[in-house]
mmCIF file of C-alpha atoms in Angstrom:
data_model
loop_
_atom_site.group_PDB
_atom_site.id
_atom_site.type_symbol
_atom_site.label_atom_id
_atom_site.label_comp_id
_atom_site.label_asym_id
_atom_site.label_seq_id
_atom_site.Cartn_x
_atom_site.Cartn_y
_atom_site.Cartn_z
ATOM 1 C CA MET V 181 -18.792 -26.313 26.436
ATOM 2 C CA HIS V 182 -18.482 -30.065 26.000
ATOM 3 C CA LEU V 183 -22.329 -30.297 25.616
ATOM 4 C CA LEU V 184 -22.063 -28.167 22.448
ATOM 5 C CA CYS V 185 -18.983 -29.788 20.727
ATOM 6 C CA ASP V 186 -21.164 -31.867 18.279
ATOM 7 C CA THR V 187 -23.770 -29.184 17.584
ATOM 8 C CA LEU V 188 -22.629 -25.741 17.512
ATOM 9 C CA THR V 189 -21.670 -24.133 14.180
ATOM 10 C CA ASP V 190 -21.434 -20.451 14.854
ATOM 11 C CA ALA V 191 -20.160 -18.834 17.927
ATOM 12 C CA PHE V 192 -18.938 -15.669 19.696
ATOM 13 C CA PHE V 193 -16.733 -16.350 22.751
ATOM 14 C CA TYR V 194 -15.499 -13.582 25.294
ATOM 15 C CA VAL V 195 -12.561 -14.636 27.247
ATOM 16 C CA THR V 196 -10.888 -12.883 30.028
ATOM 17 C CA PHE V 197 -8.610 -14.045 32.815
ATOM 18 C CA VAL V 198 -8.627 -13.231 36.553
ATOM 19 C CA PRO V 199 -5.993 -14.462 39.002
ATOM 20 C CA GLU V 200 -8.028 -17.164 40.498
ATOM 21 C CA SER V 201 -9.072 -18.634 37.140
ATOM 22 C CA ILE V 202 -8.932 -22.421 37.018
ATOM 23 C CA LEU V 203 -7.708 -23.629 33.536
ATOM 24 C CA GLN V 204 -9.462 -26.178 31.598
ATOM 25 C CA THR V 205 -7.031 -29.133 30.961
ATOM 26 C CA GLU V 206 -9.048 -31.417 28.707
ATOM 27 C CA PRO V 207 -9.228 -30.676 24.986
ATOM 28 C CA ILE V 208 -12.393 -29.404 23.600
ATOM 29 C CA ILE V 209 -13.040 -30.593 20.104
ATOM 30 C CA MET V 210 -15.571 -28.274 18.286
ATOM 31 C CA ARG V 211 -16.446 -30.724 15.585
ATOM 32 C CA LYS V 212 -19.042 -28.712 13.661
ATOM 33 C CA LEU V 213 -18.005 -25.033 14.420
ATOM 34 C CA THR V 214 -17.304 -23.264 11.183
ATOM 35 C CA ASN V 215 -17.508 -19.753 12.202
ATOM 36 C CA LEU V 216 -15.895 -18.368 15.336
ATOM 37 C CA ARG V 217 -15.463 -14.823 16.731
ATOM 38 C CA ILE V 218 -13.413 -14.843 19.867
ATOM 39 C CA ARG V 219 -12.461 -11.841 22.076
ATOM 40 C CA LEU V 220 -9.356 -12.383 24.313
ATOM 41 C CA ILE V 221 -8.819 -9.806 27.029
ATOM 42 C CA ASP V 222 -5.722 -9.949 29.178
ATOM 43 C CA THR V 223 -4.968 -13.394 28.260
ATOM 44 C CA SER V 224 -1.124 -13.023 27.616
ATOM 45 C CA SER V 225 -0.198 -14.798 30.717
ATOM 46 C CA ASN V 226 -2.427 -17.668 29.949
ATOM 47 C CA SER V 227 -2.511 -17.679 26.253
ATOM 48 C CA ASN V 228 -1.835 -21.330 25.711
ATOM 49 C CA PHE V 229 -5.360 -22.146 26.821
ATOM 50 C CA VAL V 230 -6.403 -21.907 23.000
ATOM 51 C CA ASP V 231 -4.370 -24.924 22.216
ATOM 52 C CA LEU V 232 -7.076 -26.816 23.987
ATOM 53 C CA ILE V 233 -9.812 -25.720 21.641
ATOM 54 C CA HIS V 234 -9.590 -27.763 18.503
ATOM 55 C CA LEU V 235 -11.314 -26.587 15.539
ATOM 56 C CA PRO V 236 -11.263 -29.197 12.784
ATOM 57 C CA ALA V 237 -14.081 -27.791 10.732
ATOM 58 C CA ILE V 238 -13.460 -24.038 10.998
ATOM 59 C CA LYS V 239 -13.794 -21.904 8.018
ATOM 60 C CA SER V 240 -13.941 -18.277 9.474
ATOM 61 C CA LEU V 241 -11.946 -17.252 12.512
ATOM 62 C CA TRP V 242 -12.099 -13.657 13.888
ATOM 63 C CA VAL V 243 -9.759 -12.957 16.886
ATOM 64 C CA GLU V 244 -10.073 -9.817 18.761
ATOM 65 C CA TRP V 245 -7.294 -9.140 21.337
ATOM 66 C CA GLY V 246 -6.540 -6.546 23.897
ATOM 67 C CA ASP V 247 -4.013 -6.740 26.742
ATOM 68 C CA ASN V 248 -3.057 -4.240 29.293
ATOM 69 C CA ASN V 249 0.240 -5.910 30.137
ATOM 70 C CA PHE V 250 1.388 -6.393 26.483
ATOM 71 C CA PRO V 251 -0.519 -4.049 24.393
ATOM 72 C CA PHE V 252 -0.287 -4.685 20.579
ATOM 73 C CA LYS V 253 2.304 -7.500 21.144
ATOM 74 C CA TRP V 254 0.840 -10.217 18.894
ATOM 75 C CA ASP V 255 2.514 -13.692 18.872
ATOM 76 C CA PRO V 256 1.668 -15.453 15.489
ATOM 77 C CA ALA V 257 3.347 -18.584 16.765
ATOM 78 C CA LEU V 258 0.326 -19.038 19.097
ATOM 79 C CA TYR V 259 -2.026 -19.067 16.254
ATOM 80 C CA THR V 260 0.301 -21.417 14.231
ATOM 81 C CA ARG V 261 -0.079 -24.043 16.890
ATOM 82 C CA TRP V 262 -3.686 -23.378 17.621
ATOM 83 C CA LEU V 263 -4.759 -23.714 14.031
ATOM 84 C CA SER V 264 -2.667 -26.699 13.353
ATOM 85 C CA TYR V 265 -5.978 -28.701 13.318
ATOM 86 C CA SER V 266 -7.482 -26.217 10.811
ATOM 87 C CA SER V 267 -4.861 -26.023 8.175
ATOM 88 C CA ASN V 268 -7.077 -27.428 5.505
ATOM 89 C CA THR V 269 -10.504 -25.924 6.318
ATOM 90 C CA LEU V 270 -9.672 -22.263 7.257
ATOM 91 C CA ILE V 271 -10.406 -19.759 4.423
ATOM 92 C CA GLN V 272 -10.818 -16.513 6.419
ATOM 93 C CA LEU V 273 -8.696 -15.253 9.368
ATOM 94 C CA LEU V 274 -9.094 -11.832 11.057
ATOM 95 C CA LEU V 275 -6.719 -10.715 13.803
ATOM 96 C CA THR V 276 -7.824 -7.286 15.085
ATOM 97 C CA ASP V 277 -6.765 -5.149 18.089
ATOM 98 C CA PHE V 278 -9.601 -4.796 20.630
ATOM 99 C CA PRO V 279 -9.583 -1.244 22.155
ATOM 100 C CA LEU V 280 -9.195 -1.172 26.005
ATOM 101 C CA SER V 281 -10.741 1.950 27.538
ATOM 102 C CA ASN V 282 -8.633 1.521 30.622
ATOM 103 C CA ARG V 283 -5.374 0.847 28.860
ATOM 104 C CA ILE V 284 -2.372 2.464 30.860
ATOM 105 C CA GLN V 285 0.533 1.095 29.054
ATOM 106 C CA CYS V 286 1.745 1.587 25.323
ATOM 107 C CA GLY V 287 3.551 -0.582 22.916
ATOM 108 C CA PRO V 288 6.709 1.291 21.875
ATOM 109 C CA ASN V 289 10.200 -0.039 22.373
ATOM 110 C CA GLN V 290 9.052 -3.595 21.942
ATOM 111 C CA PRO V 291 11.526 -6.239 20.312
ATOM 112 C CA GLN V 292 11.593 -6.121 16.592
ATOM 113 C CA PHE V 293 8.829 -8.395 15.285
ATOM 114 C CA ASP V 294 9.982 -11.703 13.926
ATOM 115 C CA TYR V 295 8.509 -12.156 10.578
ATOM 116 C CA SER V 296 9.576 -15.787 10.286
ATOM 117 C CA LYS V 297 6.713 -16.461 12.843
ATOM 118 C CA LEU V 298 4.258 -14.730 10.407
ATOM 119 C CA GLU V 299 5.550 -16.686 7.510
ATOM 120 C CA ALA V 300 5.196 -20.023 9.376
ATOM 121 C CA LEU V 301 1.524 -19.133 10.194
ATOM 122 C CA LEU V 302 0.693 -18.291 6.626
ATOM 123 C CA ARG V 303 2.494 -21.427 5.328
ATOM 124 C CA ALA V 304 0.353 -23.410 7.649
ATOM 125 C CA LEU V 305 -2.833 -22.077 6.137
ATOM 126 C CA PRO V 306 -2.453 -22.789 2.439
ATOM 127 C CA ASN V 307 -6.257 -22.420 1.661
ATOM 128 C CA LEU V 308 -6.753 -19.075 3.175
ATOM 129 C CA LYS V 309 -8.663 -16.696 0.965
ATOM 130 C CA SER V 310 -9.039 -13.715 3.174
ATOM 131 C CA LEU V 311 -6.528 -12.310 5.610
ATOM 132 C CA SER V 312 -6.610 -9.413 7.964
ATOM 133 C CA LEU V 313 -3.762 -8.321 10.156
ATOM 134 C CA PRO V 314 -3.317 -5.852 12.778
ATOM 135 C CA PRO V 315 -0.581 -3.033 13.026
ATOM 136 C CA GLY V 316 1.340 -5.162 15.471
ATOM 137 C CA ILE V 317 2.017 -7.792 12.759
ATOM 138 C CA GLN V 318 4.009 -6.188 10.032
ATOM 139 C CA VAL V 319 4.311 -7.929 6.674
ATOM 140 C CA ALA V 320 8.027 -7.810 5.776
ATOM 141 C CA PHE V 321 9.381 -7.624 2.383
ATOM 142 C CA PRO V 322 10.440 -11.200 2.125
ATOM 143 C CA ILE V 323 6.876 -12.249 2.768
ATOM 144 C CA LEU V 324 5.578 -9.891 0.228
ATOM 145 C CA VAL V 325 7.848 -11.539 -2.302
ATOM 146 C CA GLN V 326 6.344 -14.871 -1.627
ATOM 147 C CA LEU V 327 2.939 -13.419 -1.970
ATOM 148 C CA VAL V 328 3.895 -12.246 -5.398
ATOM 149 C CA THR V 329 5.116 -15.757 -6.498
ATOM 150 C CA GLY V 330 2.304 -17.684 -4.735
ATOM 151 C CA GLY V 331 4.770 -19.291 -2.480
ATOM 152 C CA LEU V 332 2.554 -18.209 0.287
ATOM 153 C CA LEU V 333 -1.308 -18.126 0.290
ATOM 154 C CA PRO V 334 -1.845 -19.101 -3.285
ATOM 155 C CA ARG V 335 -5.680 -18.847 -2.932
ATOM 156 C CA LEU V 336 -5.584 -15.374 -1.238
ATOM 157 C CA ASN V 337 -7.836 -12.828 -2.818
ATOM 158 C CA SER V 338 -8.718 -10.349 0.084
ATOM 159 C CA LEU V 339 -5.933 -8.699 2.136
ATOM 160 C CA SER V 340 -6.161 -6.194 4.898
ATOM 161 C CA ILE V 341 -2.869 -5.061 6.324
ATOM 162 C CA ALA V 342 -1.187 -2.092 8.127
ATOM 163 C CA MET V 343 1.902 -0.417 7.077
ATOM 164 C CA ASN V 344 4.116 1.959 9.115
ATOM 165 C CA GLY V 345 5.961 3.894 6.322
ATOM 166 C CA SER V 346 5.858 3.597 2.596
ATOM 167 C CA SER V 347 3.198 1.376 1.119
ATOM 168 C CA ASP V 348 4.774 1.119 -2.313
ATOM 169 C CA ASP V 349 5.949 -2.481 -1.751
ATOM 170 C CA VAL V 350 2.478 -3.535 -0.930
ATOM 171 C CA PHE V 351 1.165 -1.796 -4.152
ATOM 172 C CA HIS V 352 3.919 -3.402 -6.242
ATOM 173 C CA MET V 353 3.205 -6.828 -4.809
ATOM 174 C CA VAL V 354 -0.572 -6.613 -5.718
ATOM 175 C CA HIS V 355 0.323 -5.375 -9.181
ATOM 176 C CA LEU V 356 2.771 -8.183 -9.907
ATOM 177 C CA ARG V 357 0.601 -10.969 -8.414
ATOM 178 C CA ASN V 358 -2.365 -9.724 -10.506
ATOM 179 C CA LYS V 359 -0.443 -9.082 -13.517
ATOM 180 C CA ALA V 360 0.073 -12.968 -13.902
ATOM 181 C CA GLY V 361 -3.588 -13.399 -14.899
ATOM 182 C CA PRO V 362 -6.251 -15.924 -14.321
ATOM 183 C CA SER V 363 -4.175 -18.776 -15.702
ATOM 184 C CA SER V 364 -1.626 -18.629 -13.128
ATOM 185 C CA ARG V 365 -1.373 -21.150 -10.346
ATOM 186 C CA TYR V 366 -2.427 -18.625 -7.671
ATOM 187 C CA SER V 367 -5.405 -16.219 -7.290
ATOM 188 C CA PRO V 368 -5.300 -12.482 -7.955
ATOM 189 C CA ILE V 369 -5.876 -9.939 -5.057
ATOM 190 C CA THR V 370 -9.267 -8.631 -5.767
ATOM 191 C CA SER V 371 -9.820 -6.652 -2.466
ATOM 192 C CA LEU V 372 -7.359 -4.687 -0.507
ATOM 193 C CA ASN V 373 -7.667 -2.763 2.712
ATOM 194 C CA LEU V 374 -4.600 -0.666 3.746
ATOM 195 C CA VAL V 375 -4.144 0.767 7.125
ATOM 196 C CA THR V 376 -1.438 3.457 7.745
ATOM 197 C CA THR V 377 -0.574 6.478 9.871
ATOM 198 C CA SER V 378 -2.107 9.790 9.418
ATOM 199 C CA LEU V 379 -0.638 11.728 6.679
ATOM 200 C CA ARG V 380 -0.802 15.204 5.102
ATOM 201 C CA PRO V 381 -3.613 15.789 2.524
ATOM 202 C CA ALA V 382 -1.055 15.492 -0.443
ATOM 203 C CA ALA V 383 0.239 12.320 0.744
ATOM 204 C CA ARG V 384 -3.234 10.794 1.246
ATOM 205 C CA ARG V 385 -4.205 11.798 -2.283
ATOM 206 C CA SER V 386 -0.962 10.119 -3.579
ATOM 207 C CA LEU V 387 -1.735 6.935 -1.677
ATOM 208 C CA GLN V 388 -5.398 7.001 -2.798
ATOM 209 C CA ALA V 389 -4.396 7.334 -6.510
ATOM 210 C CA LYS V 390 -1.895 4.378 -6.303
ATOM 211 C CA LEU V 391 -4.615 2.344 -4.735
ATOM 212 C CA GLU V 392 -7.192 3.227 -7.554
ATOM 213 C CA ALA V 393 -4.541 2.504 -10.057
ATOM 214 C CA LEU V 394 -4.456 -1.233 -9.167
ATOM 215 C CA ASN V 395 -8.030 -1.444 -10.631
ATOM 216 C CA LEU V 396 -9.105 -4.153 -8.194
ATOM 217 C CA PRO V 397 -12.315 -5.661 -9.334
ATOM 218 C CA LYS V 398 -14.056 -5.912 -6.009
ATOM 219 C CA SER V 399 -13.049 -3.329 -3.398
ATOM 220 C CA TYR V 400 -10.275 -1.157 -1.925
ATOM 221 C CA ARG V 401 -10.067 0.952 1.149
ATOM 222 C CA LEU V 402 -7.674 3.341 2.708
ATOM 223 C CA GLN V 403 -7.641 3.874 6.514
ATOM 224 C CA PHE V 404 -5.499 6.300 8.602
ATOM 225 C CA LEU V 405 -4.732 5.449 12.262
ATOM 226 C CA LYS V 406 -4.906 8.125 14.903
ATOM 227 C CA PRO V 407 -1.980 8.591 17.273
ATOM 228 C CA CYS V 408 -2.149 6.837 20.726
ATOM 229 C CA THR V 409 -3.859 9.017 23.298
ATOM 230 C CA ILE V 410 -1.232 8.091 25.964
ATOM 231 C CA CYS V 411 2.070 8.496 24.166
ATOM 232 C CA ASN V 412 0.859 10.477 21.145
ATOM 233 C CA SER V 413 2.811 8.159 18.739
ATOM 234 C CA TYR V 414 1.796 5.091 16.711
ATOM 235 C CA CYS V 415 2.782 2.528 19.379
ATOM 236 C CA CYS V 416 0.399 -0.061 17.910
ATOM 237 C CA PHE V 417 3.003 -0.771 15.330
ATOM 238 C CA ASP V 418 5.806 -3.193 16.128
ATOM 239 C CA MET V 419 9.019 -0.978 16.783
#
């Protein structure tokens, strides 16, 4: 890895831990890495290893995470620490669940997600233009309010989030933020991807109509999750 620190610009890393793993202790500074996709499998017990990977030039980061011990239990604080070296350069952040075919545990009955951790992460990335969050990271109402006013992510124009329940607050946030117009001190949302639970046809049509009514100039998409095959519920959402 150290041999590539000064030359690598694009990378895809696949990381998984086994009990006998020997952890790196010296920081690795990827000075020219601008685009990184990293897949983390069963890393919850050793998640702090990412703190050793410094990304001072990163522009686009895609993290795929799957864990048999703590499925869907994302910790935004981990990424706040990790990306402290990237706060001025990162413009695209994608956090997505990686499906594990051998998963035997589910995610219900988890402690309530602490939205202040997500707020801290977003506040640490003021230049972010594109954000994608998994169902396990819910965007609470106070964060939506700050997105409306530009208090968080003033340059954001592409958003992908999941909602367990009513999505009206999201639509209202996008409408109010975009209503401010191009002269405002923050960018409008031009692309929205909304992920939610499966709904009856009438409810789907209603959501689609609300999404279309936003008149987003670039793109919009509505996705519906299927229930977990183990517990037959939507355990990927924080409970």
